[in-house]
Amino acid sequence: MSNKPSTHGPNKAKSIIAQPLFRSRQEQPGKGKGSYRREAFQSKSWEASYFQTA
């Protein structure tokens, strides 16, 4: 038996999976239960975004 310490390089599969692309994310429903948004949605109404910037 050899007493040499094993030298492992970086794990490519682990480093790829750790990227933000593969993070699990919860999708917000557009209609129905859980779809309420507290903040005004910027792109739908231009008045809300106009008053926030001014």
JSON list of C-alpha atoms in Angstrom, two decimals:
[
{"chain": "A", "resi": 1, "resn": "MET", "atom": "CA", "xyz": [0.00, 0.00, 0.00]},
{"chain": "A", "resi": 2, "resn": "SER", "atom": "CA", "xyz": [1.24, 3.45, -0.81]},
{"chain": "A", "resi": 3, "resn": "ASN", "atom": "CA", "xyz": [1.11, 6.23, 1.77]},
{"chain": "A", "resi": 4, "resn": "LYS", "atom": "CA", "xyz": [1.03, 8.99, -0.84]},
{"chain": "A", "resi": 5, "resn": "PRO", "atom": "CA", "xyz": [-1.74, 11.55, -0.30]},
{"chain": "A", "resi": 6, "resn": "SER", "atom": "CA", "xyz": [-4.18, 11.53, -3.16]},
{"chain": "A", "resi": 7, "resn": "THR", "atom": "CA", "xyz": [-4.35, 14.81, -5.04]},
{"chain": "A", "resi": 8, "resn": "HIS", "atom": "CA", "xyz": [-7.76, 15.52, -6.51]},
{"chain": "A", "resi": 9, "resn": "GLY", "atom": "CA", "xyz": [-8.29, 18.39, -8.86]},
{"chain": "A", "resi": 10, "resn": "PRO", "atom": "CA", "xyz": [-11.40, 20.61, -8.93]},
{"chain": "A", "resi": 11, "resn": "ASN", "atom": "CA", "xyz": [-14.62, 18.77, -9.64]},
{"chain": "A", "resi": 12, "resn": "LYS", "atom": "CA", "xyz": [-16.00, 20.16, -12.93]},
{"chain": "A", "resi": 13, "resn": "ALA", "atom": "CA", "xyz": [-19.50, 18.75, -12.41]},
{"chain": "A", "resi": 14, "resn": "LYS", "atom": "CA", "xyz": [-19.80, 20.35, -8.97]},
{"chain": "A", "resi": 15, "resn": "SER", "atom": "CA", "xyz": [-18.52, 23.71, -10.19]},
{"chain": "A", "resi": 16, "resn": "ILE", "atom": "CA", "xyz": [-21.00, 23.71, -13.10]},
{"chain": "A", "resi": 17, "resn": "ILE", "atom": "CA", "xyz": [-23.96, 22.79, -10.88]},
{"chain": "A", "resi": 18, "resn": "ALA", "atom": "CA", "xyz": [-22.99, 25.49, -8.33]},
{"chain": "A", "resi": 19, "resn": "GLN", "atom": "CA", "xyz": [-23.57, 28.25, -10.90]},
{"chain": "A", "resi": 20, "resn": "PRO", "atom": "CA", "xyz": [-26.71, 30.43, -10.50]},
{"chain": "A", "resi": 21, "resn": "LEU", "atom": "CA", "xyz": [-28.10, 28.99, -13.75]},
{"chain": "A", "resi": 22, "resn": "PHE", "atom": "CA", "xyz": [-28.93, 25.72, -11.98]},
{"chain": "A", "resi": 23, "resn": "ARG", "atom": "CA", "xyz": [-30.41, 27.22, -8.78]},
{"chain": "A", "resi": 24, "resn": "SER", "atom": "CA", "xyz": [-34.00, 26.21, -8.10]},
{"chain": "A", "resi": 25, "resn": "ARG", "atom": "CA", "xyz": [-36.41, 29.12, -8.29]},
{"chain": "A", "resi": 26, "resn": "GLN", "atom": "CA", "xyz": [-40.06, 29.48, -7.36]},
{"chain": "A", "resi": 27, "resn": "GLU", "atom": "CA", "xyz": [-42.26, 30.83, -10.14]},
{"chain": "A", "resi": 28, "resn": "GLN", "atom": "CA", "xyz": [-44.89, 33.42, -9.21]},
{"chain": "A", "resi": 29, "resn": "PRO", "atom": "CA", "xyz": [-48.31, 32.67, -10.70]},
{"chain": "A", "resi": 30, "resn": "GLY", "atom": "CA", "xyz": [-49.72, 35.33, -12.99]},
{"chain": "A", "resi": 31, "resn": "LYS", "atom": "CA", "xyz": [-53.32, 34.84, -11.88]},
{"chain": "A", "resi": 32, "resn": "GLY", "atom": "CA", "xyz": [-55.05, 33.31, -8.89]},
{"chain": "A", "resi": 33, "resn": "LYS", "atom": "CA", "xyz": [-53.71, 32.31, -5.49]},
{"chain": "A", "resi": 34, "resn": "GLY", "atom": "CA", "xyz": [-50.34, 33.81, -4.61]},
{"chain": "A", "resi": 35, "resn": "SER", "atom": "CA", "xyz": [-50.23, 36.24, -7.53]},
{"chain": "A", "resi": 36, "resn": "TYR", "atom": "CA", "xyz": [-50.66, 39.47, -5.54]},
{"chain": "A", "resi": 37, "resn": "ARG", "atom": "CA", "xyz": [-47.74, 41.91, -5.81]},
{"chain": "A", "resi": 38, "resn": "ARG", "atom": "CA", "xyz": [-47.29, 44.70, -3.28]},
{"chain": "A", "resi": 39, "resn": "GLU", "atom": "CA", "xyz": [-45.16, 46.95, -5.48]},
{"chain": "A", "resi": 40, "resn": "ALA", "atom": "CA", "xyz": [-46.58, 48.48, -8.64]},
{"chain": "A", "resi": 41, "resn": "PHE", "atom": "CA", "xyz": [-45.37, 46.55, -11.67]},
{"chain": "A", "resi": 42, "resn": "GLN", "atom": "CA", "xyz": [-43.19, 48.98, -13.64]},
{"chain": "A", "resi": 43, "resn": "SER", "atom": "CA", "xyz": [-43.74, 48.01, -17.26]},
{"chain": "A", "resi": 44, "resn": "LYS", "atom": "CA", "xyz": [-47.55, 47.75, -17.20]},
{"chain": "A", "resi": 45, "resn": "SER", "atom": "CA", "xyz": [-48.34, 51.27, -16.04]},
{"chain": "A", "resi": 46, "resn": "TRP", "atom": "CA", "xyz": [-46.06, 54.09, -17.11]},
{"chain": "A", "resi": 47, "resn": "GLU", "atom": "CA", "xyz": [-47.59, 56.51, -14.57]},
{"chain": "A", "resi": 48, "resn": "ALA", "atom": "CA", "xyz": [-46.30, 54.49, -11.61]},
{"chain": "A", "resi": 49, "resn": "SER", "atom": "CA", "xyz": [-42.76, 54.40, -12.97]},
{"chain": "A", "resi": 50, "resn": "TYR", "atom": "CA", "xyz": [-42.93, 58.11, -13.86]},
{"chain": "A", "resi": 51, "resn": "PHE", "atom": "CA", "xyz": [-43.83, 59.16, -10.30]},
{"chain": "A", "resi": 52, "resn": "GLN", "atom": "CA", "xyz": [-41.18, 56.89, -8.74]},
{"chain": "A", "resi": 53, "resn": "THR", "atom": "CA", "xyz": [-38.35, 58.49, -10.74]},
{"chain": "A", "resi": 54, "resn": "ALA", "atom": "CA", "xyz": [-39.50, 62.09, -10.19]}
]
